[in-house]
Short mmCIF file of C-alpha atoms in Angstrom, two decimals:
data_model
loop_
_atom_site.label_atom_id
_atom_site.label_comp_id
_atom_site.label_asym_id
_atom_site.label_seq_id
_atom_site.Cartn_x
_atom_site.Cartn_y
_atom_site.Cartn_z
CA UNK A 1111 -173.53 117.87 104.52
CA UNK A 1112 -175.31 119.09 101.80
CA UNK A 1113 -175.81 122.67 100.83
CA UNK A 1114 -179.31 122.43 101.48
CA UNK A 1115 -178.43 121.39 105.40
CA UNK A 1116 -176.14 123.64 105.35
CA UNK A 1117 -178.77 126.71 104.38
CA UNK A 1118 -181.24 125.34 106.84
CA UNK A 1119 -179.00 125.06 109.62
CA UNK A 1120 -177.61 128.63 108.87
CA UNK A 1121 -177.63 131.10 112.11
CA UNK A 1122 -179.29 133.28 109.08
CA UNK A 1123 -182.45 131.08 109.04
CA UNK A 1124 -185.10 131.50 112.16
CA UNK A 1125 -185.57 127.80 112.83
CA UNK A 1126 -182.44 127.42 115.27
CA UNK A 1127 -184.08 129.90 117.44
CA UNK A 1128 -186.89 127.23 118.46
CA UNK A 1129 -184.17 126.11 120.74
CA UNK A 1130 -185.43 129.33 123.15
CA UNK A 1131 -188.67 127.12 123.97
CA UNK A 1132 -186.41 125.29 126.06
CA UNK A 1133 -186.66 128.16 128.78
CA UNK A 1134 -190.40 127.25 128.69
CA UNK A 1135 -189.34 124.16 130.79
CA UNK A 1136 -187.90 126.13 133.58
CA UNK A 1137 -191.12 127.07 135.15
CA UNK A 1138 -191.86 123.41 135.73
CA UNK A 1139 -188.60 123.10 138.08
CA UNK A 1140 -190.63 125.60 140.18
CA UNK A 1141 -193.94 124.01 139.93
CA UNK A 1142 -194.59 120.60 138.15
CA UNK A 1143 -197.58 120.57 136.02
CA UNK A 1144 -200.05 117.98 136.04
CA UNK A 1145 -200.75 115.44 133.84
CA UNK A 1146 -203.05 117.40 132.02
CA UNK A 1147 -201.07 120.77 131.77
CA UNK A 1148 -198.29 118.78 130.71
CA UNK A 1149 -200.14 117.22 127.72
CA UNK A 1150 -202.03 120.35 126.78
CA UNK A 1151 -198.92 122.13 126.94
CA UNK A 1152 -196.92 119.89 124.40
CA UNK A 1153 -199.78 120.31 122.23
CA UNK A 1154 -200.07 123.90 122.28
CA UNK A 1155 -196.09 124.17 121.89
CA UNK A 1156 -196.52 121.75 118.43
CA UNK A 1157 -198.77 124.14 117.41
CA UNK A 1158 -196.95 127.24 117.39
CA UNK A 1159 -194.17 125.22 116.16
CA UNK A 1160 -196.18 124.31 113.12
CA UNK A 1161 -197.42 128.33 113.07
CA UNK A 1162 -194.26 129.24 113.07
CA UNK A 1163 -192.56 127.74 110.28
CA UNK A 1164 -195.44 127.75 108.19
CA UNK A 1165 -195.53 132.01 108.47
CA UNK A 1166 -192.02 132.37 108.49
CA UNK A 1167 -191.78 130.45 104.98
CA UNK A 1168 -194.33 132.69 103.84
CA UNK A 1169 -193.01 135.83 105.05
CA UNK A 1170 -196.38 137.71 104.97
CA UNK A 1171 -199.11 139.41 107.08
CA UNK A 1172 -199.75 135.89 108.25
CA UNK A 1173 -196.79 136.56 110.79
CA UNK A 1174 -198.78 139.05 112.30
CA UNK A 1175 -201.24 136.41 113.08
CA UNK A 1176 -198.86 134.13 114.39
CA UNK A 1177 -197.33 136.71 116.45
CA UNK A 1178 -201.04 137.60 117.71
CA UNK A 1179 -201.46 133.95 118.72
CA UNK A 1180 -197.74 133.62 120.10
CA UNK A 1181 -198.80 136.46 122.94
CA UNK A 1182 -202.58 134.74 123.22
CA UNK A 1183 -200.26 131.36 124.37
CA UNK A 1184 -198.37 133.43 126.61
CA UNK A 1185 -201.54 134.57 128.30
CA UNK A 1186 -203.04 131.13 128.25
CA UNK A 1187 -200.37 129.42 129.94
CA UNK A 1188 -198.83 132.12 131.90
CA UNK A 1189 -201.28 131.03 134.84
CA UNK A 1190 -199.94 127.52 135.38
CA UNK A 1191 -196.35 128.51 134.20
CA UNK A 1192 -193.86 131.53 134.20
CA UNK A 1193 -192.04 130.05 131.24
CA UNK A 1194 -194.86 130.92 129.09
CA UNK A 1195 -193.81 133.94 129.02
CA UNK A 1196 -191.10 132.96 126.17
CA UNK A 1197 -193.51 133.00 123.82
CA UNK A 1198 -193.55 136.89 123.94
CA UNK A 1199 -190.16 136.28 123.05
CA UNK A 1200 -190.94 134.53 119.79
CA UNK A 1201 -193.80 137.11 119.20
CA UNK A 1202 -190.84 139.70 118.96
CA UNK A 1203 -188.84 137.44 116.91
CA UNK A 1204 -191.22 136.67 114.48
CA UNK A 1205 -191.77 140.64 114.15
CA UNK A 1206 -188.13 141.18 113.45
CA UNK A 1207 -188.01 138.57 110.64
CA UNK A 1208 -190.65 140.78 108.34
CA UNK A 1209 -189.23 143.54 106.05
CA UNK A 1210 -188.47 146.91 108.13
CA UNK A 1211 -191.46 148.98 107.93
CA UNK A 1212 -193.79 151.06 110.19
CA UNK A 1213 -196.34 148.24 110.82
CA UNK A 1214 -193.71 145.87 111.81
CA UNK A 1215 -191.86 148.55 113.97
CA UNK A 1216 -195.46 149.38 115.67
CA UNK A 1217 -196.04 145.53 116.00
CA UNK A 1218 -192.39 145.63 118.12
CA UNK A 1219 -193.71 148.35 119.99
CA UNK A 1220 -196.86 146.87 121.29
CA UNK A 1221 -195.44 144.17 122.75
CA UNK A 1222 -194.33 146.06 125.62
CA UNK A 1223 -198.29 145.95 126.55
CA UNK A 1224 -198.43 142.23 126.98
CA UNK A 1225 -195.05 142.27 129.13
CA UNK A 1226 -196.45 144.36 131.23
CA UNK A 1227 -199.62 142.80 131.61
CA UNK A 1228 -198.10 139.76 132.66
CA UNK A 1229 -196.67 141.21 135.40
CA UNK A 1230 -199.04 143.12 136.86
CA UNK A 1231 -202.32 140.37 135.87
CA UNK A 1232 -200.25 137.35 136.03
CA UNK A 1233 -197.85 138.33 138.73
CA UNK A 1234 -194.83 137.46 136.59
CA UNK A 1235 -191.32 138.04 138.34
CA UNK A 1236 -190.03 141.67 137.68
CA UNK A 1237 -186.43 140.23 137.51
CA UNK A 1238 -188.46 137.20 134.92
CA UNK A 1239 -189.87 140.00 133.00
CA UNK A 1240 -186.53 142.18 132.61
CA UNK A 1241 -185.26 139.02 131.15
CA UNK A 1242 -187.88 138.19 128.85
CA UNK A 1243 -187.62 142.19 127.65
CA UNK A 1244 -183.87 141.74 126.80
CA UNK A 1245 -184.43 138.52 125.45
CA UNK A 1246 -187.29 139.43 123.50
CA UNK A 1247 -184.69 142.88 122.37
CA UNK A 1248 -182.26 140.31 121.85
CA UNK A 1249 -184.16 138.06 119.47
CA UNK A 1250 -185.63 140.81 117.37
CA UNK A 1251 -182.58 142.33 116.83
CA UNK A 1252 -181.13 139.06 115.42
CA UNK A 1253 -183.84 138.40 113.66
CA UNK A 1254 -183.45 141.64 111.96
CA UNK A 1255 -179.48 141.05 111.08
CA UNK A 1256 -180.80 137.56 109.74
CA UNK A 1257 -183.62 138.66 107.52
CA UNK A 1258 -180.91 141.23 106.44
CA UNK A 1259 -178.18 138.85 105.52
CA UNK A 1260 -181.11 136.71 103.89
CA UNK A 1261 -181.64 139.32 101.67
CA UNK A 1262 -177.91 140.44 100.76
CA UNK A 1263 -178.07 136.65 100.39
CA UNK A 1264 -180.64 136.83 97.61
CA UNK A 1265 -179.38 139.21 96.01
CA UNK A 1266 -175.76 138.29 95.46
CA UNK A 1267 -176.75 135.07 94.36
CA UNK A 1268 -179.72 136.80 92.17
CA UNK A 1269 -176.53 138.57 90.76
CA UNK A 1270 -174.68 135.41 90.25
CA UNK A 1271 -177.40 134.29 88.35
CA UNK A 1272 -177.75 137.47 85.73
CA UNK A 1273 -173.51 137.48 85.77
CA UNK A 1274 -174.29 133.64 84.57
CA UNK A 1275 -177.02 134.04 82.26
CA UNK A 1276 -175.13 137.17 80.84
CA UNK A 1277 -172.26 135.45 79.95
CA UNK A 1278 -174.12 132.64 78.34
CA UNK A 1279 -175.52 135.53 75.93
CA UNK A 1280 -172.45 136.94 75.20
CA UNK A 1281 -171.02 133.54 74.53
CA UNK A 1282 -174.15 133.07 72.33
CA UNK A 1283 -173.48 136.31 70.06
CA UNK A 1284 -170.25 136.24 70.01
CA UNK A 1285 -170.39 132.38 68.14
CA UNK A 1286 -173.53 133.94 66.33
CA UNK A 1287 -171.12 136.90 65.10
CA UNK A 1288 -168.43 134.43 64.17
CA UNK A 1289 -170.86 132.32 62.22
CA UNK A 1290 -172.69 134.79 60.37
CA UNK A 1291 -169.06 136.96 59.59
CA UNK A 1292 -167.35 133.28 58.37
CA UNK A 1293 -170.29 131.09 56.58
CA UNK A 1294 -171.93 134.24 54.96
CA UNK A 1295 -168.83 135.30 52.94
CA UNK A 1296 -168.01 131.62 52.21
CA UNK A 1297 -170.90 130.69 51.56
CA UNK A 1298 -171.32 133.28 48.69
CA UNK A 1299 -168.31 132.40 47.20
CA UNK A 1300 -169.62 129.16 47.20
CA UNK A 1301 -172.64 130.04 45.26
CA UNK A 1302 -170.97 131.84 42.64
CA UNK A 1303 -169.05 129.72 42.07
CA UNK A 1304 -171.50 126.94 42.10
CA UNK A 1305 -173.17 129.03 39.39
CA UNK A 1306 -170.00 129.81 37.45
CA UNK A 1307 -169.15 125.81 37.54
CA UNK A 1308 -173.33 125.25 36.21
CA UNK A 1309 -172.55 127.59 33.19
CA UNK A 1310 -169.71 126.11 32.21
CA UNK A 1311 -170.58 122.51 32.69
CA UNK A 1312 -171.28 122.15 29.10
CA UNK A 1313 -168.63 124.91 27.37
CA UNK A 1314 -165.22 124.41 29.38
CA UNK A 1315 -165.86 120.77 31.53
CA UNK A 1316 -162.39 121.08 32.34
CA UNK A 1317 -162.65 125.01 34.28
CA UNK A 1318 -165.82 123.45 35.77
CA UNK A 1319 -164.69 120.83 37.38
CA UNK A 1320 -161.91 123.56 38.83
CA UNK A 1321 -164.45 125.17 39.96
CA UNK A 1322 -165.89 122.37 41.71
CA UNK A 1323 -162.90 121.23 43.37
CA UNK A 1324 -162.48 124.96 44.54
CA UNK A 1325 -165.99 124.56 46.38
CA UNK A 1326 -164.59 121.47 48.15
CA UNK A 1327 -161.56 123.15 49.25
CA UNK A 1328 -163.45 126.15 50.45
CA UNK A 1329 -166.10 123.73 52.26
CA UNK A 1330 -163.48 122.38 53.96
CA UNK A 1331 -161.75 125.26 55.23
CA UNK A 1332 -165.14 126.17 56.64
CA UNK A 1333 -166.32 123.63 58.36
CA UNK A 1334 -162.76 124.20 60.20
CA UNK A 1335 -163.72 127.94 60.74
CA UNK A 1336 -166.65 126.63 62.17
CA UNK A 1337 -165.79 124.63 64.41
CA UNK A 1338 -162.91 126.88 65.49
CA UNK A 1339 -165.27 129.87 65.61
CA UNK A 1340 -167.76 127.30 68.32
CA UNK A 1341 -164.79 126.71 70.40
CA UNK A 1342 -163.39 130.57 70.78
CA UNK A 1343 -159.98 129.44 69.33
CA UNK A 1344 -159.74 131.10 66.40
CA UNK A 1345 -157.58 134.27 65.49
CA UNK A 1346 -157.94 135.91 62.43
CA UNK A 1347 -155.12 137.25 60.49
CA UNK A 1348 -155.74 140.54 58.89
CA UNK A 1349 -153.24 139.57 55.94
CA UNK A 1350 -154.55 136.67 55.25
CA UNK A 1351 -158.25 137.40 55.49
CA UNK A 1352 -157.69 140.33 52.86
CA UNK A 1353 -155.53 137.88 50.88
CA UNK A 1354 -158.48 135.46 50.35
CA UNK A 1355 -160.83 138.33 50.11
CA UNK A 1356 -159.08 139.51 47.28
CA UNK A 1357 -158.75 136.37 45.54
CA UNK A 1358 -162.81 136.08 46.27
CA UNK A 1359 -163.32 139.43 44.68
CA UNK A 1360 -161.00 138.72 41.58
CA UNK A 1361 -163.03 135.49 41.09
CA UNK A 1362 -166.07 137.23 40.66
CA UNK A 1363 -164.42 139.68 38.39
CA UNK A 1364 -163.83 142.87 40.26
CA UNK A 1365 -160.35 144.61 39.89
CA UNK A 1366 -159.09 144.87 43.31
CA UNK A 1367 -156.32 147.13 44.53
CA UNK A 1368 -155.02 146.64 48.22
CA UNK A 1369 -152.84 148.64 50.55
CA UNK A 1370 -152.35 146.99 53.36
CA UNK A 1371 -149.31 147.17 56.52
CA UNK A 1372 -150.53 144.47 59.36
CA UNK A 1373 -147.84 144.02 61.38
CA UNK A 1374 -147.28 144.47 65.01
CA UNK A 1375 -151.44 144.61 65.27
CA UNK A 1376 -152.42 143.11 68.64
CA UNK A 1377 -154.58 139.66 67.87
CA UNK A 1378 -157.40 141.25 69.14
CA UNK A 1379 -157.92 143.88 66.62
CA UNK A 1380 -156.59 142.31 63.66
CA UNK A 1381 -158.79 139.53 64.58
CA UNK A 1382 -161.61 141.84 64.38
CA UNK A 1383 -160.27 143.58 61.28
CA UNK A 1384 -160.34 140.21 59.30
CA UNK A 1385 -163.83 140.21 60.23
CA UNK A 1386 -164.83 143.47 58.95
CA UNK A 1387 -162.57 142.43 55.66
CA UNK A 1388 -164.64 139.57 55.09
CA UNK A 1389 -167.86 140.98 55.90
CA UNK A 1390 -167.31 144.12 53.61
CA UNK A 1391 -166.29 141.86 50.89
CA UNK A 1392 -169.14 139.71 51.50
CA UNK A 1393 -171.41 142.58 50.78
CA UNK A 1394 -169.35 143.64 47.66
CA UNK A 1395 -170.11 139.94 46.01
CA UNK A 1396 -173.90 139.61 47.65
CA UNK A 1397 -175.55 143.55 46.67
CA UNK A 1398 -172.83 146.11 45.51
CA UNK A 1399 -173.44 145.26 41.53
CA UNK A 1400 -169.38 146.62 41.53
CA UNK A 1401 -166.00 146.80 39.38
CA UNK A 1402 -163.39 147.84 41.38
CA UNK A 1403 -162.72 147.31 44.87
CA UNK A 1404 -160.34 148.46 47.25
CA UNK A 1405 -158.77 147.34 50.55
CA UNK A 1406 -156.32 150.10 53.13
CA UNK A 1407 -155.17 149.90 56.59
CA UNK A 1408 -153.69 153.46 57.49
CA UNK A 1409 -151.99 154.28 60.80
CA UNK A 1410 -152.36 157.47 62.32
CA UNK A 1411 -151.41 159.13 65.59
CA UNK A 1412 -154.49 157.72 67.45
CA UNK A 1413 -154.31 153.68 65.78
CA UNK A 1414 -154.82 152.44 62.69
CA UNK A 1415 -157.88 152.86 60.20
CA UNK A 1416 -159.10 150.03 57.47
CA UNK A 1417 -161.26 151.16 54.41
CA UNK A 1418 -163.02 148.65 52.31
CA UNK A 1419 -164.47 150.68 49.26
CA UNK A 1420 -166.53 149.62 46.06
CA UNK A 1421 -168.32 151.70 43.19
CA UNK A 1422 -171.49 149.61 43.09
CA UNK A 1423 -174.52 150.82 43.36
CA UNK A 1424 -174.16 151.87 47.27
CA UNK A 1425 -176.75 151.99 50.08
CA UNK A 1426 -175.36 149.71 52.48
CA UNK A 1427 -175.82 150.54 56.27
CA UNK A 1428 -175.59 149.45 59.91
CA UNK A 1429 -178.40 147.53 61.04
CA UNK A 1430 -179.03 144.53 62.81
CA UNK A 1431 -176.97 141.88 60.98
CA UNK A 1432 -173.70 141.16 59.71
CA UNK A 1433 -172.88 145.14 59.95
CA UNK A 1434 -174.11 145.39 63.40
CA UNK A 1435 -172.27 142.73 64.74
CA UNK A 1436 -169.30 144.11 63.98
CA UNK A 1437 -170.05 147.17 65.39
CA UNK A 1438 -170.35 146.17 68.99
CA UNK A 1439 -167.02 143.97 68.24
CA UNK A 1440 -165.43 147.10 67.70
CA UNK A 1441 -166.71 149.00 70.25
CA UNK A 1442 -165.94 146.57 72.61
CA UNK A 1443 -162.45 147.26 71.24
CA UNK A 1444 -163.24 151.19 71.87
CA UNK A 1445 -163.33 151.44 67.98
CA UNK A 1446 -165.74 152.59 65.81
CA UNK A 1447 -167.48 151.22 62.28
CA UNK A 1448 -168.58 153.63 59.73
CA UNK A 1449 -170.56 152.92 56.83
CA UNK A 1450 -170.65 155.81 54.12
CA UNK A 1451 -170.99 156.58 50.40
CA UNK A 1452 -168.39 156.73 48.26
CA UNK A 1453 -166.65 159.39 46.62
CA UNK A 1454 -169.53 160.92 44.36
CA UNK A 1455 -172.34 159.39 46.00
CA UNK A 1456 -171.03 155.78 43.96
CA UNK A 1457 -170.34 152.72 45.74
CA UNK A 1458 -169.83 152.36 49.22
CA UNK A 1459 -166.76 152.72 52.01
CA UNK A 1460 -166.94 150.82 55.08
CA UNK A 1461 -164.83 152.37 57.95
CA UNK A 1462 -163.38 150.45 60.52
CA UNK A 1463 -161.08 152.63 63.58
CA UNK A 1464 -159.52 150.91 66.82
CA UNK A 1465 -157.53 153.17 69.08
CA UNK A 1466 -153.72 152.21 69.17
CA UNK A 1467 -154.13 152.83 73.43
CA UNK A 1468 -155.91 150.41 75.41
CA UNK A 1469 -155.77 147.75 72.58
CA UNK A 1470 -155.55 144.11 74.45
CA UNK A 1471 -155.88 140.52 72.94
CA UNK A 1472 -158.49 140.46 75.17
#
């Protein structure tokens, strides 16, 4: 069967209970109907059938209606048969389907009055009427637990649905994140040294076309990033991400000094680490105007600290981009990123902490 079946056959959904109009038949083992009756009956019956789906899809102040004609059938046919009587039945099932609320609980409560009009107008049974009571009882109570469960229902698959469509998002910033913190450093390399290779075309061809066969390597090594960075498959190395920012930073003619202890890091946090390297020294090449650069990792008591510093021209902070990606990678690490001037108000130190407890390769 198909899930759809498989919802609509549910003891959750109201439609199984049309199998109650079957008690509607027992009145004719007492006193067959004629022709007539018989067809007007069917009719009628295919009718509320109709009403009844139709309001219960809805699920509005239309039920109301369709109860209100559900006890005006019971009246009409009550006369020729006792089994009409199950529509007051329905009346209290369709009742028990609507959201709990005073005007439904009222509705409930009225339909006492009818039962006991068919007794004493119609001369129903007092043994038939104590069964249509519990029956009716019966059938709005389940109705209730239904329209319950139909809800939790809802709202563990509307859950299912945000859990989905949240994941997709964080899926979609994380490559985002990985993108922007792998082609934006490499791609400025690239540029400089696209404009270093320019420059020299004429005066040194032979340093040039170094330069250009640098660019290739480095294009290649990206597009790898990339695709590694789409996948979720690649870990960073702290070492070698300060390594190559180093060599990056040399390039462009920045002394450079470096202090650096990686080992024993979990993957997780040197991963992120590498990120902050590359995205600090991105920065340096793109706005800092600098000299001198410098790359630590200190441990202390509570886990390790990285500083990336510079004695540009400053002014960098945490916003929306590059910077602010990291941020949230870090604090999903229960770390921190801190973006400060330098010593002197000159240049700029980006902070990144991660706490040596709770650190997973998550």
């Amino acid at each position: 069967m198909t899930n759809r079946t498989l919802a609509l056959l549910s003891p959750n959904r109201p439609w199984l209970h049309l199998v109650y109009l079957g008690f509607f038949f027992f009145g004719w083992l007492y006193t067959a109907p004629t022709p007539t009756q018989a067809a007007l009956s069917l009719a009628a019956m295919a009718l509320f059938i109709a009403a009844y789906v139709f309001t219960l899809r809805r699920g509005d102040w239309t039920v109301y209606l369709a109860a209100l004609g559900a006890v005006t059938l019971s009246f009409a046919l009550l006369p020729v048969n006792m089994g009409g009587a199950v529509y007051l039945v329905f009346a209290a099932a369709m009742l028990g389907w609507l959201p709990g609320t005073r005007l439904r609980n009222a509705g409930l409560g009225l339909l006492v009055l009818p039962l006991a009009i068919a007794v004493w107008q119609f001369a129903l049974p007092l043994y038939a009427a104590i069964a249509v009571g519990l029956l009716g009882m019966l059938a709005a109570g389940g109705a209730m637990m239904g329209a319950r469960r139909q809800s939790q229902d809802a709202t563990a698959q509307e859950r299912q649905v945000r859990a989905a469509a949240n994941a997709a998002e964080a899926e979609r910033q994380r490559i985002a994140r990985d993108l922007h913190d792998l082609l934006g450093h490499t791609l400025s390399v690239v540029a400089l040294k696209a404009d270093l290779a320019t420059r020299l075309f004429d005066a040194d061809p032979d340093r040039a076309r170094g330069e250009l066969a640098e660019i290739q390597s480095i294009s290649r090594q990206a597009l790898a990033e990339v695709r590694e960075a789409v996948t979720g498959l690649r870990e960073r190395g702290l070492a070698a991400a300060a390594d190559e920012a180093c060599q990056r930073l040399r390039a462009a003619g920045l002394k450079v000094s470096t202090d650096l202890d990686a080992e024993g890091l979990p993957a997780a946090q040197a991963t992120a680490l590498a990120m902050v390297v590359r995205e600090a020294a991105t920065n340096i090449l793109r706005h800092a105007e600098a000299g001198q650069a410098s790359i630590a990792l200190t441990r202390t008591d509570h886990g390790v600290e990285l500083r990336i510093g510079d004695d540009g021209r400053g002014g960098a902070r945490i916003g929306a981009g590059g910077l602010g990606g990291l941020a949230a990678r870090l604090l999903a690490l229960s770390g921190e990123l801190i973006v400060q001037d330098g010593p002197g108000a000159r240049g700029c130190v980006v902070i990144a902490r991660l706490p040596t407890r709770g650190a997973t390769d998550a």
